[in-house]
Coordinates of N, CA and C in Angstrom, one line a residue:
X2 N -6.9 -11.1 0.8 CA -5.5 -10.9 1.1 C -4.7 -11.0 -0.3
X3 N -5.0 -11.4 -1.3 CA -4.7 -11.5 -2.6 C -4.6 -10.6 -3.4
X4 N -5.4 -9.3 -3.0 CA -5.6 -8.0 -3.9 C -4.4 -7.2 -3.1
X5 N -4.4 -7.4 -1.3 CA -3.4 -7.2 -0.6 C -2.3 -7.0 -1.7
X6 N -1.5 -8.7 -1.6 CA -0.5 -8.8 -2.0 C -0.3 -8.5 -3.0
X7 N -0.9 -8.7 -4.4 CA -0.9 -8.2 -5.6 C -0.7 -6.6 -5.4
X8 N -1.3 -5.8 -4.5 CA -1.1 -4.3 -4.8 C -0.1 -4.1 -4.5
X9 N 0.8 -4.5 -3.1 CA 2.1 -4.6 -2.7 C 3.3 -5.1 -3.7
X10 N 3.1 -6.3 -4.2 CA 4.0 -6.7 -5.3 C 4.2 -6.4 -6.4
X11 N 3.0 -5.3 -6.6 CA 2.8 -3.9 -7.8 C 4.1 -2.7 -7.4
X12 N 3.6 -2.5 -6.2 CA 4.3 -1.2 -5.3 C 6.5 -1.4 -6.0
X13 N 6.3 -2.5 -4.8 CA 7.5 -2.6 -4.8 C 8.2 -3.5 -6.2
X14 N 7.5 -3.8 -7.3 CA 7.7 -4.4 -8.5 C 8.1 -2.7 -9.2
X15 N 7.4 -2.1 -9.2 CA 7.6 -0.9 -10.2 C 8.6 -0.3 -9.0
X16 N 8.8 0.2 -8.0 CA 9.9 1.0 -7.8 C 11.3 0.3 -7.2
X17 N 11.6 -1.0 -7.5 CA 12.6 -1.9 -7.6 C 13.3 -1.6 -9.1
X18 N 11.7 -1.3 -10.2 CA 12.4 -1.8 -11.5 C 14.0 -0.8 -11.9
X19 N 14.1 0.3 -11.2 CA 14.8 1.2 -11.5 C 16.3 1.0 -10.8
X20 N 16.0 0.2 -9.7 CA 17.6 -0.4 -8.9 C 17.9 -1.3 -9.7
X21 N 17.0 -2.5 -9.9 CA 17.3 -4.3 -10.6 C 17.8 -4.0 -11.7
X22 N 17.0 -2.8 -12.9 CA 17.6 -3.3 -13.9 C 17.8 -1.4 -14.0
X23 N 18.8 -0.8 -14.5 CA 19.3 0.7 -14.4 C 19.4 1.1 -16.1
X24 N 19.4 0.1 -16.8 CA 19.9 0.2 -18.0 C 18.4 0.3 -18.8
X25 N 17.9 -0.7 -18.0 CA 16.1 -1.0 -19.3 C 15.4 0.0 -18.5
X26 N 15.7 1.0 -17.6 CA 14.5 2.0 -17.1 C 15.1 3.2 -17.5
X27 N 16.5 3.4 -17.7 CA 17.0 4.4 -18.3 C 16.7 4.8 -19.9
X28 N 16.6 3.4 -20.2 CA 16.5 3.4 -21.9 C 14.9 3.8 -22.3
X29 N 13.8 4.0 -21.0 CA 12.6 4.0 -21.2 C 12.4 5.8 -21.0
X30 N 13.1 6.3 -20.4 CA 13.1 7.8 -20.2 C 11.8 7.8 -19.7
X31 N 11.0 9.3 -20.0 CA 10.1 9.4 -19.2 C 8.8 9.0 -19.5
X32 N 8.7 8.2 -20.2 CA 7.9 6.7 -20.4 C 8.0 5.7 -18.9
X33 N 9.2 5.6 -18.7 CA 9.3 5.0 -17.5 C 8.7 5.8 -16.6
X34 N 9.1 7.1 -16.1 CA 8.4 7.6 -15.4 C 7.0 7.7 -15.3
X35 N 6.5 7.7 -16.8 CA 4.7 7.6 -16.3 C 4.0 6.4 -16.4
X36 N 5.4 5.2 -16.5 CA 4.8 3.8 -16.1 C 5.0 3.9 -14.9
X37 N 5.9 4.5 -14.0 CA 5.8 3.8 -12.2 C 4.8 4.6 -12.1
X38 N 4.7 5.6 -12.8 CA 3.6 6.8 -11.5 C 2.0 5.7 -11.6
X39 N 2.1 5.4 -13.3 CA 0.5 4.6 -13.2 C 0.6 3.0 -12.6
X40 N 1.5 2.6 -12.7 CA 1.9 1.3 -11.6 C 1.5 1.8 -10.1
X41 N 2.0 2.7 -10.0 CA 1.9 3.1 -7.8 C 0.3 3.6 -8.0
X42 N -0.1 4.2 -8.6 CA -1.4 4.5 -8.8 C -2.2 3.2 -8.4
X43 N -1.9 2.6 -9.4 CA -2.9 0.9 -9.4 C -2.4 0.3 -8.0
X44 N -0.9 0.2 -7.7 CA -0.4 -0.4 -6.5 C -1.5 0.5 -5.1
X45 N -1.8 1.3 -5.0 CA -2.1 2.0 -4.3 C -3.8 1.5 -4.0
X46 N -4.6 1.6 -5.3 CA -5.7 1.6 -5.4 C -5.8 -0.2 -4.2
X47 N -5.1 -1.2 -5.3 CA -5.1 -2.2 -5.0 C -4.8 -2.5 -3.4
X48 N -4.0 -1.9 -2.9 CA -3.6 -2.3 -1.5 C -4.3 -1.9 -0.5
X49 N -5.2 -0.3 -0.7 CA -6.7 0.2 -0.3 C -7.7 -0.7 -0.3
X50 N -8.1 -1.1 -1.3 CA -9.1 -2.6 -1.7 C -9.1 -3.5 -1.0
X51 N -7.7 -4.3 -0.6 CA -7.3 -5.2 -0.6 C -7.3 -5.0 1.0
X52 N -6.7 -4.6 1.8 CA -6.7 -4.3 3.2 C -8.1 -3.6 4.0
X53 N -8.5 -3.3 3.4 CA -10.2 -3.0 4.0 C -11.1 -4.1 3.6
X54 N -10.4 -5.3 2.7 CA -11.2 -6.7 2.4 C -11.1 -7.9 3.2
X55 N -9.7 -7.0 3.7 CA -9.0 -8.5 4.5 C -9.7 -9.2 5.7
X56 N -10.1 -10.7 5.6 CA -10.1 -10.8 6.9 C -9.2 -10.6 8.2
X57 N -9.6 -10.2 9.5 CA -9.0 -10.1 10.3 C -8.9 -11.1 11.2
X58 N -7.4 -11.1 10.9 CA -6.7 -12.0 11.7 C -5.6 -11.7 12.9
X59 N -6.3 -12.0 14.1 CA -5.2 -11.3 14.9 C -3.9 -11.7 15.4
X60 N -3.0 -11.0 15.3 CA -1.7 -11.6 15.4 C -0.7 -11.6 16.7
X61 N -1.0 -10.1 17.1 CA -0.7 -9.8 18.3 C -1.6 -9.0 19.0
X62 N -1.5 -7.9 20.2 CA -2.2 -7.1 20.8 C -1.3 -5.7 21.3
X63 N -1.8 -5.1 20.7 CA -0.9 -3.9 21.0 C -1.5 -3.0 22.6
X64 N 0.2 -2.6 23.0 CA -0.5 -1.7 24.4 C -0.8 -1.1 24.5
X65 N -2.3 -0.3 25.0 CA -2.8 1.2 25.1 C -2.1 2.4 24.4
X66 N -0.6 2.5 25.5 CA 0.4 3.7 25.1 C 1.0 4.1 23.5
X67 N 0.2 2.4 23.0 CA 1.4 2.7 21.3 C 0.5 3.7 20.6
X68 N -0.7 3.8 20.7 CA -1.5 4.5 20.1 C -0.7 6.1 20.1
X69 N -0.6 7.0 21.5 CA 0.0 7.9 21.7 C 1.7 7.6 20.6
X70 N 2.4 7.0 20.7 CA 3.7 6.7 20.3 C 3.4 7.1 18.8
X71 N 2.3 6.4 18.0 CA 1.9 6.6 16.4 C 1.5 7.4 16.7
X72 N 0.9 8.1 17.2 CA 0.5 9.8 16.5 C 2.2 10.2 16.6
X73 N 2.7 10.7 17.3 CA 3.9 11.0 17.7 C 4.8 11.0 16.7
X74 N 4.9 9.5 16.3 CA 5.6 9.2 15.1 C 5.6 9.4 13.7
X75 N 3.7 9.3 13.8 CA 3.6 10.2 12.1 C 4.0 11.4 12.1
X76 N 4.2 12.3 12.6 CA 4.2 14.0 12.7 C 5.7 13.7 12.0
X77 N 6.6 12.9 12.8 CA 8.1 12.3 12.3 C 8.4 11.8 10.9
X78 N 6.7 11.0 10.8 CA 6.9 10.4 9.6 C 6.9 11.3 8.2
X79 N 5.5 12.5 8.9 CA 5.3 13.3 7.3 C 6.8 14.6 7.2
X80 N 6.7 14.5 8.2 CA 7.8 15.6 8.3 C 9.4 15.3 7.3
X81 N 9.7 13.6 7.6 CA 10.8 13.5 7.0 C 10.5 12.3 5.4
X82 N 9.4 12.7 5.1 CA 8.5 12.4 3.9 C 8.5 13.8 3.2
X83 N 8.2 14.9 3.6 CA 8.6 16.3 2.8 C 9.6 16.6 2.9
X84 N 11.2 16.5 3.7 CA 12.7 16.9 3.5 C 13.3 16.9 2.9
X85 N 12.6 16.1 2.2 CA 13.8 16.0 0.9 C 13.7 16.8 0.0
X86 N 12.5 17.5 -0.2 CA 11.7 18.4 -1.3 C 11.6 19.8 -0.3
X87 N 12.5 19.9 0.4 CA 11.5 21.4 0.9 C 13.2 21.9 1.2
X88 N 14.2 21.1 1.3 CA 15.2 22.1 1.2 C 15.6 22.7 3.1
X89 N 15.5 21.6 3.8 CA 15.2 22.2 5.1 C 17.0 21.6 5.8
X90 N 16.9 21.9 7.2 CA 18.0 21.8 7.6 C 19.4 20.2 7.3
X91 N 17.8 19.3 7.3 CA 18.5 18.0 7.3 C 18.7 17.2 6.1
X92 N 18.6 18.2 4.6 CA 18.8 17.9 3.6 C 20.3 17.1 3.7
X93 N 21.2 17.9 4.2 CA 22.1 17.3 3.6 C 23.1 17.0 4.8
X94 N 22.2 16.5 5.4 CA 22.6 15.2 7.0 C 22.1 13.8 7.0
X95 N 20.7 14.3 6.1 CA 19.9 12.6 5.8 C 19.8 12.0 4.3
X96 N 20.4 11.2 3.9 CA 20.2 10.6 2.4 C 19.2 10.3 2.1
X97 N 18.6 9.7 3.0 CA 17.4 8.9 2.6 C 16.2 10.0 3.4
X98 N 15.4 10.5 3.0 CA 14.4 11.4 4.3 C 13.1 10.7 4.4
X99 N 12.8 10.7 2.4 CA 11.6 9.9 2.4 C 11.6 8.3 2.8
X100 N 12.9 7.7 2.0 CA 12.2 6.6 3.0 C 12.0 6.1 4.3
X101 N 13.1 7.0 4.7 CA 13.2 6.8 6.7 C 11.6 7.5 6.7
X102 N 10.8 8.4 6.4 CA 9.3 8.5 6.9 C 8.8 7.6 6.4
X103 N 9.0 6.4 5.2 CA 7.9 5.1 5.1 C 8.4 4.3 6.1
X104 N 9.6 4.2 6.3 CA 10.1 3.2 7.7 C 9.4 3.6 8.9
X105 N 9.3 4.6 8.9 CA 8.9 4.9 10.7 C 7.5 5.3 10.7
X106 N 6.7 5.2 9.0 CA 5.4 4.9 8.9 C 4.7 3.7 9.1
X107 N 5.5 3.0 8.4 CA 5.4 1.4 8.4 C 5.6 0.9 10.2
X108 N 6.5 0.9 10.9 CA 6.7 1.0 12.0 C 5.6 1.0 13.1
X109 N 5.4 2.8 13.0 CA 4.2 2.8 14.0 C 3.2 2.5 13.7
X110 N 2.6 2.1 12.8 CA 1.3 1.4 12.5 C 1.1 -0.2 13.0
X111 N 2.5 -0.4 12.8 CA 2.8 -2.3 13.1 C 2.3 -1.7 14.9
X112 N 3.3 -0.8 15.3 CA 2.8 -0.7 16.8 C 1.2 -0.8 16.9
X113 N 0.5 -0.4 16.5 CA -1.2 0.2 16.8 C -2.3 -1.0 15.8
X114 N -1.5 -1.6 15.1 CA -2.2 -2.8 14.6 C -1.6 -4.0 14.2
X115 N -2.2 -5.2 14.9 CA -1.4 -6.6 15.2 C -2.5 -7.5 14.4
X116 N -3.1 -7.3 13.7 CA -3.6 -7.8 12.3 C -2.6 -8.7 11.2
X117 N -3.1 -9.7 10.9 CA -2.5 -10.2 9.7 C -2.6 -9.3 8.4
X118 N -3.6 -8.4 7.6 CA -3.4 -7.6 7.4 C -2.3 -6.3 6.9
X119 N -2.5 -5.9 8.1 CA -1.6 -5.0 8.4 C 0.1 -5.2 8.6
X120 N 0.3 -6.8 9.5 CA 1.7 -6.7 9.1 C 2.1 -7.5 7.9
X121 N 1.2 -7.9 6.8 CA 1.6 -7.7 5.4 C 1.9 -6.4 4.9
X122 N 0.9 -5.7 5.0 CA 1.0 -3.9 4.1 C 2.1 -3.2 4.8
X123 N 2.2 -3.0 6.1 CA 2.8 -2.5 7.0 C 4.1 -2.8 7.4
X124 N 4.3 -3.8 7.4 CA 5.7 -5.1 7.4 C 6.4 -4.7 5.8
X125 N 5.2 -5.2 4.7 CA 6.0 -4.9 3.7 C 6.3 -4.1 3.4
X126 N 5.8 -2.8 3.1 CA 6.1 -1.4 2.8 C 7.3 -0.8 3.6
X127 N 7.6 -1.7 5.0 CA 8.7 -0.9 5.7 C 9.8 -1.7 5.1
X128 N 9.7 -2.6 5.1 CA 10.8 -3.9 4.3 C 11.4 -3.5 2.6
X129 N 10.4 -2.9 2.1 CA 10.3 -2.1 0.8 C 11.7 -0.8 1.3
X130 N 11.2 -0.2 2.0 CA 11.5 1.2 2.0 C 13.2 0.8 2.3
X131 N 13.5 0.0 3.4 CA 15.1 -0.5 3.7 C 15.9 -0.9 2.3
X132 N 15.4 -2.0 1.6 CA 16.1 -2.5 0.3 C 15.9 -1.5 -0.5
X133 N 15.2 -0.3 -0.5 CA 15.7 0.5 -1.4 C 17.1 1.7 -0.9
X134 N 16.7 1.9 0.7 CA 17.9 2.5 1.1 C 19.4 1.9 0.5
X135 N 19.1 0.2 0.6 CA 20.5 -0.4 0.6 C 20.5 -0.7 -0.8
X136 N 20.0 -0.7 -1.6 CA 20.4 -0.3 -3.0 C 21.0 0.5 -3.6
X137 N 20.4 1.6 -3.1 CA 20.8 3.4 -3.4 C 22.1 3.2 -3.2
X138 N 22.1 3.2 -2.2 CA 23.2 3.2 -1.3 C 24.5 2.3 -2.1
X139 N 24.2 1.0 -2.3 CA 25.3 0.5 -2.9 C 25.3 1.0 -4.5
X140 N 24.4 1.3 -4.8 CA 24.7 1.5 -6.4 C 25.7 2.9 -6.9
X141 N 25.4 4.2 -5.7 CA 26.5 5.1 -6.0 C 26.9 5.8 -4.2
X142 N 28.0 6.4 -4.4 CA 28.0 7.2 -3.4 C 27.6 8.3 -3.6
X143 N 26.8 8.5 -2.2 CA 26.1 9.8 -1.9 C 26.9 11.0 -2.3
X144 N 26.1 12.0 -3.1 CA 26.4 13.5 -3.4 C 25.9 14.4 -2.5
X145 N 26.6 15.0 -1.4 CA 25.5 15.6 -0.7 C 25.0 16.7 -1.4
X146 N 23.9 17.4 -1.0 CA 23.2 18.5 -1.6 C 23.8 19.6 -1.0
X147 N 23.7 20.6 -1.1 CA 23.8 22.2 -1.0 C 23.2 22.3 0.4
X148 N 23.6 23.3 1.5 CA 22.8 23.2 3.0 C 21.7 24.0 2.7
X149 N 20.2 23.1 3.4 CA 19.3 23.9 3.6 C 19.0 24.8 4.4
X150 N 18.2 25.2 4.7 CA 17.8 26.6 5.7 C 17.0 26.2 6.9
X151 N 16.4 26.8 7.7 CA 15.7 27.0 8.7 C 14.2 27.5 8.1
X152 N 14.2 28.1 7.1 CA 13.2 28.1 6.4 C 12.5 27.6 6.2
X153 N 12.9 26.8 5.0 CA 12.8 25.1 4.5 C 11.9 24.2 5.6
X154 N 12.8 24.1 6.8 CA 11.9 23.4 7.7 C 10.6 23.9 8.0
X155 N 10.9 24.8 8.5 CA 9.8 25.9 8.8 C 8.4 25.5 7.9
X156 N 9.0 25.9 6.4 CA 7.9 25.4 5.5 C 7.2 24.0 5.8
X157 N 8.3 23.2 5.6 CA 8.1 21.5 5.9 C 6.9 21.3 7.1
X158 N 7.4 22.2 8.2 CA 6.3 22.0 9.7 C 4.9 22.1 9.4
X159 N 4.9 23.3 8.8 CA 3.5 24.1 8.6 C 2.9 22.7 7.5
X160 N 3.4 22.4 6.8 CA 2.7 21.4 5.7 C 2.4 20.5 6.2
X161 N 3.8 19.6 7.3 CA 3.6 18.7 7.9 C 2.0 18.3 8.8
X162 N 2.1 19.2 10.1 CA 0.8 20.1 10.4 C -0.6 19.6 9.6
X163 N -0.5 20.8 8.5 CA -1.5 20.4 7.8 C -1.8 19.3 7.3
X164 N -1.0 18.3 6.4 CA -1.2 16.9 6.4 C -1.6 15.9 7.3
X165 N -1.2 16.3 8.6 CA -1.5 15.3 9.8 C -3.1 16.0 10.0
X166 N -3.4 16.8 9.4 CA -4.6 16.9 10.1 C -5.4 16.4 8.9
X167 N -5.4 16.5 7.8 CA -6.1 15.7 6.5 C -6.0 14.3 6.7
X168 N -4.9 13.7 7.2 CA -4.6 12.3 7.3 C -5.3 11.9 8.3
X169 N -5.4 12.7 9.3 CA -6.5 12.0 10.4 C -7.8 12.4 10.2
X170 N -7.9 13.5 9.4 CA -9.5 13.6 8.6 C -10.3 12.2 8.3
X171 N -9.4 12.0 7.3 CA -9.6 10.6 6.5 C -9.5 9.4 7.0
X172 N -8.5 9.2 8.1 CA -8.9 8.3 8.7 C -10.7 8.2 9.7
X173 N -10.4 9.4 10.1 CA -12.0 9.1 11.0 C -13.3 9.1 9.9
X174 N -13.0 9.7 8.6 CA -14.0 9.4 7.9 C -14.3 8.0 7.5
X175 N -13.5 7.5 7.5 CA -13.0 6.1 6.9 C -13.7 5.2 8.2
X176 N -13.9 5.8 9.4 CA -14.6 4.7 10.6 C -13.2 4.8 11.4
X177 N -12.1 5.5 11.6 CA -11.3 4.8 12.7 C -10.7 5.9 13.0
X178 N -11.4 6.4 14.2 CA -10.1 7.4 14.8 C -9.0 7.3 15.6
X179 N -8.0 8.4 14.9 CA -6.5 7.9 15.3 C -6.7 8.1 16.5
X180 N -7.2 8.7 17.1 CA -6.8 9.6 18.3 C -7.4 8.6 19.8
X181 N -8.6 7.7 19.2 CA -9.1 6.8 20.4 C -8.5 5.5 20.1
X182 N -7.7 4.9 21.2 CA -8.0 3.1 20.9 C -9.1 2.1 21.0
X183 N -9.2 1.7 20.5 CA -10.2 0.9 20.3 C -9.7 -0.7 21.0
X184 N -10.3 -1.1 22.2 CA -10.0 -2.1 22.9 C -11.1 -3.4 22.7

C-alpha cells in the first residue's frame, strides 16, 4: 500500500505544483514541463506496482448491475478525456472535459471495486481531479474557446471506440475481464 500511496502523492504532488505555487512553475518554463511529464511517468509506474501489490482488503460489495454501469461509463469517461483536444461540439460548453473523464473514471471503478486498494487509487484520483477543477476555476475566469464541430466529435467517437477496445485488451490481458463479474 505504500508504493500505492507514494505513486498517488507523486501524481497529485506534480500536477498541484502548477496551481500551489504559479510563479516557481512559471519561472521553470519547459523544464517544468518535462519534470511533471517524468514525475506522472514515475507517478504512474508506481501506482501500477503498488495496486497489483496491495493486499486485498474488502471494503464493500458491489451489485452485479455496476459492472454494466462501468463499461457504460468509461465510453463517457474516454470520450470526455479526448474533448478537449479534438475540438468537438462540447469544447466550449465544458471547462473541464478531461477531468470530468478522471471523475467519472475514478467513479465507476469505485462502483465495480470495493477494495481497500482501489478506493485509495480510485477515491484518490477522483478527489485529485475535483481540487484541480476548483483551482482552475478559482485562479482565473474561464475563456471560452472557439465552437467546435460535429466533426471533432465524430473524430473523438471513433478514437474513443478504439481506446475502449485497447483498454479492455489490457485489462483481460492483465487477468480481469471487464466484461464478466467476478462473484
Amino acid at each position: 500500500m505504500a508504493v500505492l500511496l507514494l505513486g498517488l502523492l507523486l501524481w497529485v504532488g506534480a500536477h498541484l505544483f502548477k496551481r500551489l505555487a504559479p510563479k516557481a512553475r512559471a519561472s521553470m518554463g519547459d523544464r517544468g514541463k518535462a519534470m511533471v511529464a517524468g514525475l506522472s511517468i514515475m507517478a504512474i509506474v508506481l501506482m501500477v506496482l503498488g495496486f497489483r501489490s496491495a493486499e486485498v482488503v474488502q471494503l464493500y460489495h458491489t451489485p452485479a448491475w455496476a459492472l454494466h454501469a462501468n463499461n457504460a461509463l468509461m465510453l463517457v469517461a474516454i470520450f470526455l478525456l479526448g474533448a478537449g483536444s479534438t475540438k468537438g461540439l462540447l469544447v466550449d460548453k465544458m471547462r473541464h472535459p478531461m477531468l470530468a473523464g478522471v471523475l467519472v473514471w475514478a467513479v465507476s471503478h469505485l462502483m465495480v471495486n470495493g477494495d481497500q486498494a482501489s478506493v485509495v487509487l480510485f477515491g484518490g484520483l477522483g478527489l485529485w481531479a475535483v481540487a484541480e477543477m476548483v483551482l482552475i476555476n478559482r485562479a482565473a475566469a474561464w475563456k471560452r474557446p472557439a465552437k467546435g464541430s460535429i466533426s471533432g466529435d465524430a473524430k473523438n467517437l471513433a478514437a474513443t471506440v478504439l481506446l475502449y477496445a485497447v483498454i479492455s485488451g489490457i485489462h483481460y490481458w492483465l487477468g480481469h475481464n471487464p466484461f464478466v463479474a467476478v462473484l
